[in-house]
Short mmCIF file of C-alpha atoms in Angstrom, two decimals:
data_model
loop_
_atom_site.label_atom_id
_atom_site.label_comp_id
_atom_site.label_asym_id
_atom_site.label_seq_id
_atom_site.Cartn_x
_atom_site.Cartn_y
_atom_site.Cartn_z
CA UNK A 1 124.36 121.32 95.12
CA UNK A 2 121.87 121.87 97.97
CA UNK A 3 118.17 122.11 97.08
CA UNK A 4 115.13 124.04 99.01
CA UNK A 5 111.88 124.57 97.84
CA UNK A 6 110.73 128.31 98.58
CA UNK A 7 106.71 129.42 98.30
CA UNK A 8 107.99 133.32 96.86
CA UNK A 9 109.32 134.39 93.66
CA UNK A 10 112.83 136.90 93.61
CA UNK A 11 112.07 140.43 94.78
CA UNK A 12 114.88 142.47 93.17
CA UNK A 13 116.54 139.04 91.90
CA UNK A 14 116.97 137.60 95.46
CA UNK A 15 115.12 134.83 97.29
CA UNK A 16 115.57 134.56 101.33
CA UNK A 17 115.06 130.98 103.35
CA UNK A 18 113.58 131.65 106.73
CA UNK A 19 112.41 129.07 109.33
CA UNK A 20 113.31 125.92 108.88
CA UNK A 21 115.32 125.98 105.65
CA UNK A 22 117.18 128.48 107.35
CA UNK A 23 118.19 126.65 109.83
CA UNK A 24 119.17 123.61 107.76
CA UNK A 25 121.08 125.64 105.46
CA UNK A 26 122.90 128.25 107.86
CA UNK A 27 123.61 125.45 110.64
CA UNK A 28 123.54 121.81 109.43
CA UNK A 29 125.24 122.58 106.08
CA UNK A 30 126.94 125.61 107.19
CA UNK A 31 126.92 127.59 104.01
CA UNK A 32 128.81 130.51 103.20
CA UNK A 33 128.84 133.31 101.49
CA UNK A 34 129.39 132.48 97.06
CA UNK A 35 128.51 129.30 97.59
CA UNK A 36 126.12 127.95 94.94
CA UNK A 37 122.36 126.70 96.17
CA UNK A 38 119.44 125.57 93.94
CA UNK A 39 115.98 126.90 95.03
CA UNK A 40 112.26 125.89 93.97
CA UNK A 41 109.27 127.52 93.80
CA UNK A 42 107.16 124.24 93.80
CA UNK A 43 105.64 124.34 90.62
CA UNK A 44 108.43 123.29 87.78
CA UNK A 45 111.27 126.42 88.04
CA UNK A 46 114.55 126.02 89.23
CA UNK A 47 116.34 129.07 90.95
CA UNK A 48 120.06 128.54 90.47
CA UNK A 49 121.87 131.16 93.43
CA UNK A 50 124.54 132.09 95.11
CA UNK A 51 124.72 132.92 99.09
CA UNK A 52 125.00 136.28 99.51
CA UNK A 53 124.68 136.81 103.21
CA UNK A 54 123.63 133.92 106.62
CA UNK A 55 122.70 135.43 109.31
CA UNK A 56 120.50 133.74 112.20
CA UNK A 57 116.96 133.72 111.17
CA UNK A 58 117.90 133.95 107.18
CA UNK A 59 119.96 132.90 104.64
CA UNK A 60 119.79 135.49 101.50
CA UNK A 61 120.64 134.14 98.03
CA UNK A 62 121.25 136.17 94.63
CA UNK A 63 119.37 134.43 91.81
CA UNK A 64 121.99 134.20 88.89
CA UNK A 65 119.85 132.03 86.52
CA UNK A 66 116.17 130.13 86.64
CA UNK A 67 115.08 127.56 84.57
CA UNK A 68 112.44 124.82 84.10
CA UNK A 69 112.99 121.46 86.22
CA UNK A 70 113.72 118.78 83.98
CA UNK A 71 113.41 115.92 86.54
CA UNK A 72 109.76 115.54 86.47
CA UNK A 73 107.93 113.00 84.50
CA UNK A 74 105.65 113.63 81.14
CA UNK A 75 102.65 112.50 83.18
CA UNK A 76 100.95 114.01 86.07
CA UNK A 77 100.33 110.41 88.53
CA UNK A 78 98.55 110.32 91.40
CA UNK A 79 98.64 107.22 93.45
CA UNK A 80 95.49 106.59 95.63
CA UNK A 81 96.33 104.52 98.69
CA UNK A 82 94.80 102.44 100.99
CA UNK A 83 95.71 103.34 104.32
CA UNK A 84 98.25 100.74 105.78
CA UNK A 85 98.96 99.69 108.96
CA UNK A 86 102.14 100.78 111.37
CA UNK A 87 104.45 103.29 108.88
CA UNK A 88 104.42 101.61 105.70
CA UNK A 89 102.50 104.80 104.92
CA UNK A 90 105.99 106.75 105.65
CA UNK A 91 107.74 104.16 103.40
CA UNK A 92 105.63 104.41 100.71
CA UNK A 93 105.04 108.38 100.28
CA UNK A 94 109.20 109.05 100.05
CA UNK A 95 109.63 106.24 97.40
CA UNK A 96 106.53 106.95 95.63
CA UNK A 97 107.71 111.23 95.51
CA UNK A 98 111.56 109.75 94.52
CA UNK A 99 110.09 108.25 91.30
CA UNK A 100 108.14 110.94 90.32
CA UNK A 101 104.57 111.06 91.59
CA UNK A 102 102.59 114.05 91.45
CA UNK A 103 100.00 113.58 94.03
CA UNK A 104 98.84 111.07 96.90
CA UNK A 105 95.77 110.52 98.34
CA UNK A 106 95.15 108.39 101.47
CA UNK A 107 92.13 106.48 102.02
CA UNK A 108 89.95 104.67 103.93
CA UNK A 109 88.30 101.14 102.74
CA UNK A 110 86.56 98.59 104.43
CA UNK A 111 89.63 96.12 104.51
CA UNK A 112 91.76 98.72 105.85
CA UNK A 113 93.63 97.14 108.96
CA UNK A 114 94.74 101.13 110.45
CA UNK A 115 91.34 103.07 111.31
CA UNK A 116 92.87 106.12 112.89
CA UNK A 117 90.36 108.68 114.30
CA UNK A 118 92.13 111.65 113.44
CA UNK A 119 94.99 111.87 110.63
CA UNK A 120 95.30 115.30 110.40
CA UNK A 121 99.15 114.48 112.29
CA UNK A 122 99.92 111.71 110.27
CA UNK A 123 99.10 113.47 107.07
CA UNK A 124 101.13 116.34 108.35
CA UNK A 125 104.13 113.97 108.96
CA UNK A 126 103.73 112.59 105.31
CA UNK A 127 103.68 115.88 103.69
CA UNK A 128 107.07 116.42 105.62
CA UNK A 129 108.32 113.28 104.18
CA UNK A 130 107.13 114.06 100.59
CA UNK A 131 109.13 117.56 100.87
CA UNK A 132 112.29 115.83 101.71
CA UNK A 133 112.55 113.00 99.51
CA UNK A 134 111.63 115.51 97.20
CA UNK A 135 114.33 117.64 97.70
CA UNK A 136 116.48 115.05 97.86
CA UNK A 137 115.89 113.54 94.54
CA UNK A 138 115.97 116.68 93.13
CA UNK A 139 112.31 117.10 92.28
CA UNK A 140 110.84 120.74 90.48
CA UNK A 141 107.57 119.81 91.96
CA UNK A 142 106.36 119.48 95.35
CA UNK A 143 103.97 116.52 95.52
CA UNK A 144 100.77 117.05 96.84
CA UNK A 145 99.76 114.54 100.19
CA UNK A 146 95.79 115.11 100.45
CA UNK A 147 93.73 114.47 103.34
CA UNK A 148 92.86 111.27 103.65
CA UNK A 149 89.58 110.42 102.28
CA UNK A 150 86.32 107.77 102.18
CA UNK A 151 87.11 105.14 99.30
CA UNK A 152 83.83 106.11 97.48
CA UNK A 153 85.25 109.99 97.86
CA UNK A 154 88.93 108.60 96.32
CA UNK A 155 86.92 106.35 92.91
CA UNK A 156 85.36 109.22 91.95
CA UNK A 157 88.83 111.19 91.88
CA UNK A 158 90.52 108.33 90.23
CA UNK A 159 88.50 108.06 87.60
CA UNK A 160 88.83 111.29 86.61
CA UNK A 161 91.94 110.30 85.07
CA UNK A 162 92.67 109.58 81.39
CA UNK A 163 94.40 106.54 82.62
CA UNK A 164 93.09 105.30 85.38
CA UNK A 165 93.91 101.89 86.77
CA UNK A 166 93.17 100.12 89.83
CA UNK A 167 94.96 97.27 90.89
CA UNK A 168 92.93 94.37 91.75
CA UNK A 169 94.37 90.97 93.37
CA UNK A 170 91.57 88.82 92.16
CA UNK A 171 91.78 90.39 88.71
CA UNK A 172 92.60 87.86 86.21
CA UNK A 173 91.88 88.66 82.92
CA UNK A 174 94.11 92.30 82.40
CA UNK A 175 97.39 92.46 83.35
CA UNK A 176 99.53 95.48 83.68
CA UNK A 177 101.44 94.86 80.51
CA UNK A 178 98.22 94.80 78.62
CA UNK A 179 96.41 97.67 80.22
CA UNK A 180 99.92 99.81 79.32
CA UNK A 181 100.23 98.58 75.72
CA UNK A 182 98.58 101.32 74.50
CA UNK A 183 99.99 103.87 75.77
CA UNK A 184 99.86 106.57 78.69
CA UNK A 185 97.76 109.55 78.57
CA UNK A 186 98.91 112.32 80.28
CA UNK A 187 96.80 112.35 83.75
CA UNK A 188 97.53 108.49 85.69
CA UNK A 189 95.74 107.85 88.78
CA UNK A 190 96.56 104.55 90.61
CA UNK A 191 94.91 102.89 93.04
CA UNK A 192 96.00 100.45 95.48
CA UNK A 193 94.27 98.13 97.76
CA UNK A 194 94.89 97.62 101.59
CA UNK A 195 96.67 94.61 103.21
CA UNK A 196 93.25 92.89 103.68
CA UNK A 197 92.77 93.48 99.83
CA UNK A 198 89.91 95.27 98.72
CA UNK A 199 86.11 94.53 98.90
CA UNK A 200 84.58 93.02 95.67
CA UNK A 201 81.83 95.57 96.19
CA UNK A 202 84.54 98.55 95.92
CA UNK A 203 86.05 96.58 93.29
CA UNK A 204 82.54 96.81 91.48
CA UNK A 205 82.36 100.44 92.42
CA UNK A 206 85.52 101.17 90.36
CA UNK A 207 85.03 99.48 87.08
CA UNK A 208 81.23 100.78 87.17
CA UNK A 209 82.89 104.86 87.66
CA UNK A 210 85.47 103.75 84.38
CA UNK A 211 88.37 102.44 85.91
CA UNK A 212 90.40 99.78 84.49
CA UNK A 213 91.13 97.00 86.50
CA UNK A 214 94.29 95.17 86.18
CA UNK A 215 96.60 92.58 87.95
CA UNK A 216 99.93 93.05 88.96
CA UNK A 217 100.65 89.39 88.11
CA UNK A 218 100.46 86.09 89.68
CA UNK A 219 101.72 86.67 92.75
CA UNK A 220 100.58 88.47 95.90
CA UNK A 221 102.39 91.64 96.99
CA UNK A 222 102.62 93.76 100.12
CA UNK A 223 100.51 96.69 100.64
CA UNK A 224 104.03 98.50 100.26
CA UNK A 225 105.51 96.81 97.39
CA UNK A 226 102.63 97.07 94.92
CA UNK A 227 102.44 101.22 94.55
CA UNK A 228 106.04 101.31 93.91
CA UNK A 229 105.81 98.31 91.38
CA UNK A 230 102.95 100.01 89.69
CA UNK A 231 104.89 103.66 89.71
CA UNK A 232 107.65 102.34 87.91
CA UNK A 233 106.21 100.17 85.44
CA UNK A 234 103.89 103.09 84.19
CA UNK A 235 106.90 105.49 84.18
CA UNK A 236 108.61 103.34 81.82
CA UNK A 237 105.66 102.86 79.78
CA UNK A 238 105.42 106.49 79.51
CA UNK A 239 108.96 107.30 78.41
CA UNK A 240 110.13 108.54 81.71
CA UNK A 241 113.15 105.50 81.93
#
C-alpha cells in the first residue's frame, strides 16, 4: 500500500497531501478514488485511508483507522558520521534510515577528505533521501538529518547516550561483541570515523567525554561499510532481528 508522511493530524477524520506528495500520488501512482493509502504523521502513528477525492493540487483521504507504527526499533540510534567524500554520504543516510536509525548527524574531523564550505544543500538533499527510504521501508518515524557539525560539537552529543560507542580502527582491546554483551540501553549513539580514520587526539577526546571505544574487528572497512555494519549488529543485539 502506498505510504506518505504528512506534518497535520485529521480535521473532521480526513488528512489532505498537497505539494509534492500530491503530485506523486495523483500523477505517478495515479490513485483513485477507494483506493487504500497509509499516511504518517512522523512521530510513531499510522493513518490507514481511503482516497476520497484527486484533484490537481490535492489528494483528500478519509482516515478509517490509526494506529501505532510497529516497524521502528526498541532503541532510539543516532549514528554520528564523519563526512565522506563524493556521495557515499547519499549511500549511507538511505541504508542507515532502512534499518532503523533515528537520527544522523554529519560532521567535520580533521581527517575528513570532503571540506565543503557550505552544506546547507547537501544536508537538504540528505534529508530528502532519509524521507524516501523512509517511506519506502515503511518507517513510523521520520529520521532526523542534523546540520552538520564540528567533531568536538558531535562527542559531546554522543556521549549523551546511554550507549554510546565510537568505533575506533586502532582500537584493540574491545570489540563490538564485547562492548554489546551486556546489553543495549535504550538511547545508542554511534560514531564513525572518516576515510582518513580519525585523529588519536579526537580519539582521546571521546573516551575522556565517556564513550566506549570499540573495534569493528580485524579488518579495515570503508567509510561506508562500517555505519551500516555497526547499525545492524546493535539492532540485533537489541532484539530488533
Amino acid at each position: 500500500m502506498p505510504r506518505f508522511f504528512v506534518d497535520q493530524q485529521p480535521q473532521d477524520g480526513v488528512l489532505t497531501l498537497t505539494g509534492e506528495n500530491a503530485h506523486h500520488a495523483g500523477r505517478v501512482l495515479r490513485l483513485r478514488v477507494g483506493e487504500g493509502v497509509t499516511l504518517c504523521d512522523g512521530a510513531g502513528m499510522d493513518f490507514d485511508c481511503t482516497v476520497e477525492a484527486v484533484e490537481k493540487e490535492a489528494v483528500t483521504c478519509r482516515v478509517v483507522s490509526c494506529h501505532a507504527a510497529d516497524t521502528e526499533p526498541k532503541q532510539s540510534i543516532t549514528l554520528f558520521m564523519a563526512l565522506p567524500k563524493g556521495d557515499k554520504m547519499e549511500f549511507i543516510v538511505q541504508k542507515a534510515v532502512e534499518l532503523g536509525v533515528s537520527r544522523i548527524v554529519p560532521y567535520l574531523s580533521k581527517n575528513c577528505v570532503s571540506r565543503p564550505d557550505k552544506t546547507e544543500k547537501k544536508v537538504e538533499r540528505w534529508r530528502k533521501i532519509a524521507a524516501e527510504a523512509a517511506k519506502q521501508c515503511g518507517r513510523g518515524r521520520l529520521p532526523e538529518v542534523a546540520a552538520v557539525v564540528p567533531v568536538a560539537q558531535a562527542i559531546v552529543q554522543a556521549a549523551q547516550s546511554e550507549t554510546a560507542l565510537f568505533f575506533y580502527e586502532n582500537e584493540r582491546r574491545t570489540g563490538l561483541h564485547d562492548a554489546l554483551a551486556g546489553g543495549v540501553r535504550d538511547t545508542v549513539s554511534l560514531m564513525v570515523g572518516p576515510e582518513g580514520g580519525f585523529d588519536p587526539a579526537e580519539a582521546k577526546a571521546a573516551v575522556d567525554a565517556g564513550l566506549q571505544s570499540v573495534s569493528l574487528g580485524t579488518r579495515i572497512l570503508r567509510c561506508e561499510t562500517a555505519p551500516i555494519v555497526a547499525l545492524a549488529a546493535v539492532l540485533y543485539a537489541g532484539g530488533n532481528m
